[in-house]
Amino acid sequence: MINKKIAVLCGGWSEERVISLKSGDSVYQCLKENGYEVSKIDVKTPNEAFNRDLYSKFDLVFILLHGRGGEDGEIQKFFEENDIIFTGSNSNSSKITMNKIETKEIWRKNNIKTPEYFIYEENFSIDNLSSFKKWVIKPNLEGSSNGISFYNNLEGREKFQKKIDLAKTFDDSVLIERFIDGKEITIPIINKRCLRPIHIIPEGEFYDFDAKYVSNKTKYLEYVIEQKKLETLNNFAIKAYELVGAENWGRIDIIDDGIDYFFIELNSVPGMTETSLVPKSSDLSGFSYLELLESIMDYALAKKA
């Protein structure tokens, strides 16, 4: 591995560009400090990213593009068509997991518990929401909690429509998901192995953009659970991961309401910043940041061997 030429691909043109640059810088610095021949590539447009010559001297591209272009299968498909080795899931799986609605439909059909949901359409009636008190309104194809808001079914159509409009500023497709009151936990999966779950305790109402990347008041704790229950949870996580075709590495977000585990979404290119969840979980699992990166890269190279 140490003799391989590595490209860390970051930046991009999505709403998550700034976070992608931070992820890319963290990975680049770690590899560089540990003797790797590594370059950081900051792409700002699709024309820059989809240029085969940009990657011609590298043995492996470590994808850290978050959001559109990086997690939706576009760059993965380009790499597959040009025989360029890359980290993470393949193009089809990436396209599925970027789409919250499609992911939930696959999980629901295969007995992975996920909150009840509706897909917003122009003739949507808020009467549909009367069965539960609180709902989460999300842009379907967006990350980092951008455009998310909460709707109480007593607020009325005007407030509901404002929250729909907020989500639509990020994506035309909008998911309305039942709010589950419980512990926010996340499980990174590295090469079909679950790392230690993290219990996230944000200062505000939920784990939003500020709680993820700005606030120093968000608490990250090891999720305390009996070993037998942990094994059951991990088995469900691996099943959910494999059902959507994910591979190499990713992170699944889950809500524990005290009775059941509700699977929310899967991130195919999770953050790798200093405050990111995958490195925190790796540390709890006894793996250094470097060991984590090497495990991801080894798997990606072995796939093409």
Short mmCIF file of C-alpha atoms in Angstrom, two decimals:
data_model
loop_
_atom_site.label_atom_id
_atom_site.label_comp_id
_atom_site.label_asym_id
_atom_site.label_seq_id
_atom_site.Cartn_x
_atom_site.Cartn_y
_atom_site.Cartn_z
CA MET A 1 0.00 0.00 0.00
CA ILE A 2 2.70 2.51 0.96
CA ASN A 3 4.05 2.39 -2.62
CA LYS A 4 0.70 3.19 -4.20
CA LYS A 5 -0.08 6.64 -5.56
CA ILE A 6 -3.25 7.92 -3.90
CA ALA A 7 -5.54 10.74 -5.01
CA VAL A 8 -7.86 12.25 -2.39
CA LEU A 9 -10.82 13.62 -4.34
CA CYS A 10 -12.77 16.36 -2.56
CA GLY A 11 -14.57 19.69 -2.94
CA GLY A 12 -17.22 19.25 -5.58
CA TRP A 13 -20.14 21.48 -6.51
CA SER A 14 -22.82 20.43 -4.03
CA GLU A 15 -24.10 22.22 -0.92
CA GLU A 16 -21.63 20.08 1.02
CA ARG A 17 -18.51 21.39 -0.71
CA VAL A 18 -17.00 23.01 2.41
CA ILE A 19 -17.39 19.84 4.46
CA SER A 20 -15.96 17.74 1.64
CA LEU A 21 -12.84 19.94 1.61
CA LYS A 22 -12.43 19.41 5.36
CA SER A 23 -12.83 15.66 4.96
CA GLY A 24 -10.33 15.63 2.11
CA ASP A 25 -7.79 17.68 4.05
CA SER A 26 -8.00 15.36 7.07
CA VAL A 27 -7.41 12.23 4.98
CA TYR A 28 -4.69 13.87 2.90
CA GLN A 29 -2.76 15.09 5.95
CA CYS A 30 -2.93 11.70 7.67
CA LEU A 31 -1.68 9.80 4.63
CA LYS A 32 1.03 12.35 3.87
CA GLU A 33 2.32 12.33 7.46
CA ASN A 34 2.55 8.54 7.32
CA GLY A 35 4.69 8.32 4.22
CA TYR A 36 2.12 7.88 1.45
CA GLU A 37 2.56 9.39 -1.99
CA VAL A 38 -0.71 11.28 -1.94
CA SER A 39 -2.23 14.24 -3.76
CA LYS A 40 -5.33 16.23 -2.92
CA ILE A 41 -7.60 17.04 -5.87
CA ASP A 42 -10.17 19.80 -5.38
CA VAL A 43 -12.74 19.73 -8.18
CA LYS A 44 -15.24 22.57 -8.53
CA THR A 45 -17.25 21.54 -11.59
CA PRO A 46 -18.34 18.31 -13.31
CA ASN A 47 -16.05 19.18 -16.24
CA GLU A 48 -13.07 19.16 -13.89
CA ALA A 49 -14.11 15.95 -12.15
CA PHE A 50 -14.99 13.93 -15.24
CA ASN A 51 -11.56 14.18 -16.86
CA ARG A 52 -9.76 10.86 -17.18
CA ASP A 53 -6.34 12.51 -17.49
CA LEU A 54 -6.73 13.99 -14.00
CA TYR A 55 -6.44 10.50 -12.50
CA SER A 56 -4.03 8.84 -14.93
CA LYS A 57 -1.01 8.74 -12.59
CA PHE A 58 -2.84 7.36 -9.56
CA ASP A 59 -3.37 3.77 -8.40
CA LEU A 60 -6.41 4.64 -6.29
CA VAL A 61 -8.86 7.52 -5.87
CA PHE A 62 -10.17 8.03 -2.33
CA ILE A 63 -13.59 9.58 -2.93
CA LEU A 64 -14.54 12.23 -0.38
CA LEU A 65 -17.00 14.16 -2.50
CA HIS A 66 -20.14 14.61 -0.41
CA GLY A 67 -23.59 15.15 -1.88
CA ARG A 68 -24.48 15.48 -5.55
CA GLY A 69 -21.83 14.31 -7.96
CA GLY A 70 -19.97 12.41 -5.28
CA GLU A 71 -22.56 10.27 -3.50
CA ASP A 72 -25.17 9.86 -6.23
CA GLY A 73 -23.22 7.45 -8.41
CA GLU A 74 -22.08 9.96 -11.04
CA ILE A 75 -18.37 9.96 -10.30
CA GLN A 76 -18.47 6.23 -9.51
CA LYS A 77 -19.99 5.46 -12.91
CA PHE A 78 -17.32 7.58 -14.62
CA PHE A 79 -14.57 5.71 -12.77
CA GLU A 80 -16.13 2.34 -13.59
CA GLU A 81 -16.34 3.21 -17.30
CA ASN A 82 -12.70 4.35 -17.30
CA ASP A 83 -11.31 1.48 -15.21
CA ILE A 84 -10.19 3.78 -12.40
CA ILE A 85 -9.99 2.17 -8.94
CA PHE A 86 -11.89 4.07 -6.25
CA THR A 87 -13.05 3.71 -2.65
CA GLY A 88 -16.64 3.22 -1.57
CA SER A 89 -19.74 1.72 -3.11
CA ASN A 90 -20.36 1.16 -6.81
CA SER A 91 -22.38 3.55 -8.95
CA ASN A 92 -25.71 1.73 -8.68
CA SER A 93 -25.57 1.42 -4.89
CA SER A 94 -24.47 5.05 -4.53
CA LYS A 95 -27.42 6.19 -6.64
CA ILE A 96 -29.82 4.19 -4.46
CA THR A 97 -28.46 5.34 -1.08
CA MET A 98 -28.41 9.01 -2.12
CA ASN A 99 -32.14 8.64 -2.68
CA LYS A 100 -33.76 8.48 0.77
CA ILE A 101 -37.12 7.39 -0.61
CA GLU A 102 -35.74 4.54 -2.72
CA THR A 103 -33.58 3.34 0.18
CA LYS A 104 -36.57 3.31 2.54
CA GLU A 105 -38.71 1.43 0.02
CA ILE A 106 -36.07 -1.29 -0.31
CA TRP A 107 -35.74 -1.58 3.46
CA ARG A 108 -39.48 -1.65 4.05
CA LYS A 109 -39.99 -4.43 1.50
CA ASN A 110 -37.29 -6.48 3.24
CA ASN A 111 -38.49 -6.08 6.83
CA ILE A 112 -35.99 -3.43 7.91
CA LYS A 113 -37.98 -1.12 10.15
CA THR A 114 -38.04 2.48 8.92
CA PRO A 115 -40.43 5.30 9.91
CA GLU A 116 -43.72 5.67 8.03
CA TYR A 117 -43.46 8.20 5.23
CA PHE A 118 -45.14 10.02 2.39
CA ILE A 119 -43.75 11.43 -0.84
CA TYR A 120 -44.92 15.00 -1.30
CA GLU A 121 -46.98 15.78 -4.38
CA GLU A 122 -48.78 19.00 -5.36
CA ASN A 123 -52.20 17.64 -4.37
CA PHE A 124 -50.91 16.27 -1.06
CA SER A 125 -53.38 16.63 1.82
CA ILE A 126 -52.14 17.33 5.34
CA ASP A 127 -55.04 15.14 6.50
CA ASN A 128 -52.71 12.25 5.62
CA LEU A 129 -50.55 13.27 8.57
CA SER A 130 -53.25 13.04 11.23
CA SER A 131 -52.22 9.53 12.30
CA PHE A 132 -49.08 10.87 14.04
CA LYS A 133 -48.41 14.18 15.74
CA LYS A 134 -44.96 15.09 14.41
CA TRP A 135 -43.26 14.69 11.06
CA VAL A 136 -39.87 15.44 9.51
CA ILE A 137 -39.80 17.16 6.12
CA LYS A 138 -36.63 16.43 4.13
CA PRO A 139 -35.26 17.08 0.66
CA ASN A 140 -34.91 13.62 -0.85
CA LEU A 141 -31.52 14.07 -2.53
CA GLU A 142 -29.58 16.13 -0.02
CA GLY A 143 -27.20 15.61 2.90
CA SER A 144 -25.76 17.35 5.96
CA SER A 145 -29.33 17.94 7.21
CA ASN A 146 -29.77 20.80 4.71
CA GLY A 147 -33.41 21.84 4.23
CA ILE A 148 -34.82 19.70 7.04
CA SER A 149 -37.68 20.98 9.24
CA PHE A 150 -40.28 19.57 11.61
CA TYR A 151 -44.03 19.78 11.20
CA ASN A 152 -46.62 19.37 13.96
CA ASN A 153 -49.93 18.29 12.45
CA LEU A 154 -51.76 21.05 14.34
CA GLU A 155 -49.78 23.84 12.64
CA GLY A 156 -51.95 24.04 9.53
CA ARG A 157 -51.42 24.15 5.78
CA GLU A 158 -49.66 27.52 5.57
CA LYS A 159 -46.79 26.50 7.86
CA PHE A 160 -46.69 23.08 6.26
CA GLN A 161 -46.29 24.63 2.81
CA LYS A 162 -43.47 26.92 4.01
CA LYS A 163 -41.57 23.88 5.25
CA ILE A 164 -42.19 22.05 1.99
CA ASP A 165 -40.90 25.10 0.11
CA LEU A 166 -37.75 25.12 2.27
CA ALA A 167 -37.05 21.49 1.37
CA LYS A 168 -37.74 22.25 -2.30
CA THR A 169 -34.96 24.83 -2.37
CA PHE A 170 -32.60 21.84 -2.14
CA ASP A 171 -34.49 19.23 -4.17
CA ASP A 172 -37.77 18.96 -6.10
CA SER A 173 -38.44 15.59 -4.46
CA VAL A 174 -39.52 15.84 -0.82
CA LEU A 175 -39.86 13.12 1.82
CA ILE A 176 -42.29 13.48 4.74
CA GLU A 177 -41.22 11.03 7.43
CA ARG A 178 -42.77 10.25 10.81
CA PHE A 179 -40.71 11.74 13.62
CA ILE A 180 -39.38 9.08 15.98
CA ASP A 181 -38.63 10.31 19.48
CA GLY A 182 -35.55 8.46 20.72
CA LYS A 183 -31.79 8.22 20.77
CA GLU A 184 -29.94 9.16 17.60
CA ILE A 185 -27.30 6.54 16.93
CA THR A 186 -25.06 5.79 14.00
CA ILE A 187 -23.14 2.68 12.97
CA PRO A 188 -20.19 2.87 10.58
CA ILE A 189 -19.61 -0.27 8.53
CA ILE A 190 -16.12 -0.96 7.22
CA ASN A 191 -15.73 -3.91 4.86
CA LYS A 192 -18.83 -5.73 6.20
CA ARG A 193 -17.83 -5.16 9.82
CA CYS A 194 -19.77 -2.87 12.15
CA LEU A 195 -17.75 -0.46 14.27
CA ARG A 196 -18.95 0.65 17.70
CA PRO A 197 -22.24 2.58 17.57
CA ILE A 198 -22.14 6.27 18.52
CA HIS A 199 -24.93 7.93 20.50
CA ILE A 200 -25.34 11.53 19.31
CA ILE A 201 -26.76 14.13 21.71
CA PRO A 202 -27.16 17.51 19.99
CA GLU A 203 -27.83 20.67 21.95
CA GLY A 204 -30.82 21.60 19.80
CA GLU A 205 -33.84 19.76 18.47
CA PHE A 206 -31.89 17.41 16.24
CA TYR A 207 -28.49 16.70 14.72
CA ASP A 208 -28.56 19.55 12.20
CA PHE A 209 -25.78 21.21 10.18
CA ASP A 210 -24.61 23.39 13.09
CA ALA A 211 -24.61 20.46 15.51
CA LYS A 212 -22.52 18.45 13.04
CA TYR A 213 -19.97 21.00 11.95
CA VAL A 214 -20.13 24.18 14.04
CA SER A 215 -21.20 23.58 17.64
CA ASN A 216 -18.79 22.32 20.27
CA LYS A 217 -21.71 21.34 22.48
CA THR A 218 -22.79 18.21 20.61
CA LYS A 219 -22.04 15.13 22.68
CA TYR A 220 -20.76 11.92 21.14
CA LEU A 221 -20.98 8.93 23.44
CA GLU A 222 -20.43 5.24 22.99
CA TYR A 223 -23.87 3.68 22.67
CA VAL A 224 -24.30 1.44 25.70
CA ILE A 225 -26.06 -1.82 24.87
CA GLU A 226 -25.94 -5.45 25.98
CA GLN A 227 -23.70 -7.63 23.83
CA LYS A 228 -26.55 -9.87 22.62
CA LYS A 229 -28.64 -6.85 21.59
CA LEU A 230 -25.61 -5.30 19.93
CA GLU A 231 -25.12 -8.42 17.83
CA THR A 232 -28.77 -8.30 16.76
CA LEU A 233 -28.51 -4.60 15.89
CA ASN A 234 -25.30 -5.16 13.92
CA ASN A 235 -26.90 -8.00 11.98
CA PHE A 236 -29.78 -5.71 10.99
CA ALA A 237 -27.29 -3.00 10.03
CA ILE A 238 -25.31 -5.36 7.79
CA LYS A 239 -28.54 -6.60 6.20
CA ALA A 240 -29.71 -3.01 5.55
CA TYR A 241 -26.27 -2.20 4.12
CA GLU A 242 -26.19 -5.17 1.79
CA LEU A 243 -29.81 -4.79 0.63
CA VAL A 244 -28.90 -1.53 -1.10
CA GLY A 245 -25.66 -2.98 -2.47
CA ALA A 246 -23.34 -0.88 -0.31
CA GLU A 247 -19.72 -1.98 0.02
CA ASN A 248 -16.28 -0.98 1.33
CA TRP A 249 -17.45 1.65 3.79
CA GLY A 250 -20.49 3.66 4.85
CA ARG A 251 -22.54 4.75 7.82
CA ILE A 252 -26.13 3.97 8.82
CA ASP A 253 -28.21 6.39 10.92
CA ILE A 254 -30.77 4.85 13.29
CA ILE A 255 -33.24 5.98 15.95
CA ASP A 256 -33.70 3.89 19.09
CA ASP A 257 -37.13 4.67 20.57
CA GLY A 258 -36.61 2.30 23.51
CA ILE A 259 -38.55 -0.52 21.86
CA ASP A 260 -37.47 -0.72 18.23
CA TYR A 261 -34.66 0.44 15.98
CA PHE A 262 -35.78 2.62 13.08
CA PHE A 263 -33.38 2.83 10.15
CA ILE A 264 -33.28 6.35 8.74
CA GLU A 265 -30.68 6.52 5.96
CA LEU A 266 -27.31 5.29 4.74
CA ASN A 267 -24.38 7.58 3.94
CA SER A 268 -22.11 6.11 1.25
CA VAL A 269 -19.41 8.79 1.61
CA PRO A 270 -19.51 9.82 5.28
CA GLY A 271 -17.62 12.78 6.65
CA MET A 272 -13.99 12.33 7.64
CA THR A 273 -13.40 15.64 9.45
CA GLU A 274 -12.03 15.96 12.98
CA THR A 275 -15.58 15.88 14.38
CA SER A 276 -16.92 13.20 12.04
CA LEU A 277 -18.62 10.10 13.34
CA VAL A 278 -16.69 7.39 11.49
CA PRO A 279 -13.30 8.36 13.02
CA LYS A 280 -14.90 8.63 16.47
CA SER A 281 -16.39 5.17 16.13
CA SER A 282 -13.14 3.77 14.78
CA ASP A 283 -11.30 5.09 17.81
CA LEU A 284 -13.81 3.42 20.14
CA SER A 285 -13.36 0.19 18.17
CA GLY A 286 -9.61 0.23 18.71
CA PHE A 287 -8.53 1.37 15.26
CA SER A 288 -6.41 4.43 14.65
CA TYR A 289 -7.38 6.93 11.95
CA LEU A 290 -4.58 5.62 9.75
CA GLU A 291 -5.67 2.00 10.24
CA LEU A 292 -9.19 3.01 9.28
CA LEU A 293 -8.02 4.64 6.05
CA GLU A 294 -5.73 1.75 5.19
CA SER A 295 -8.55 -0.75 5.69
CA ILE A 296 -10.77 1.21 3.28
CA MET A 297 -8.01 1.49 0.67
CA ASP A 298 -6.89 -2.13 0.97
CA TYR A 299 -10.43 -3.35 0.28
CA ALA A 300 -10.85 -1.05 -2.74
CA LEU A 301 -7.58 -2.25 -4.27
CA ALA A 302 -8.32 -5.90 -3.52
CA LYS A 303 -11.64 -5.64 -5.38
CA LYS A 304 -9.76 -4.91 -8.59
CA ALA A 305 -6.91 -7.37 -8.01
#
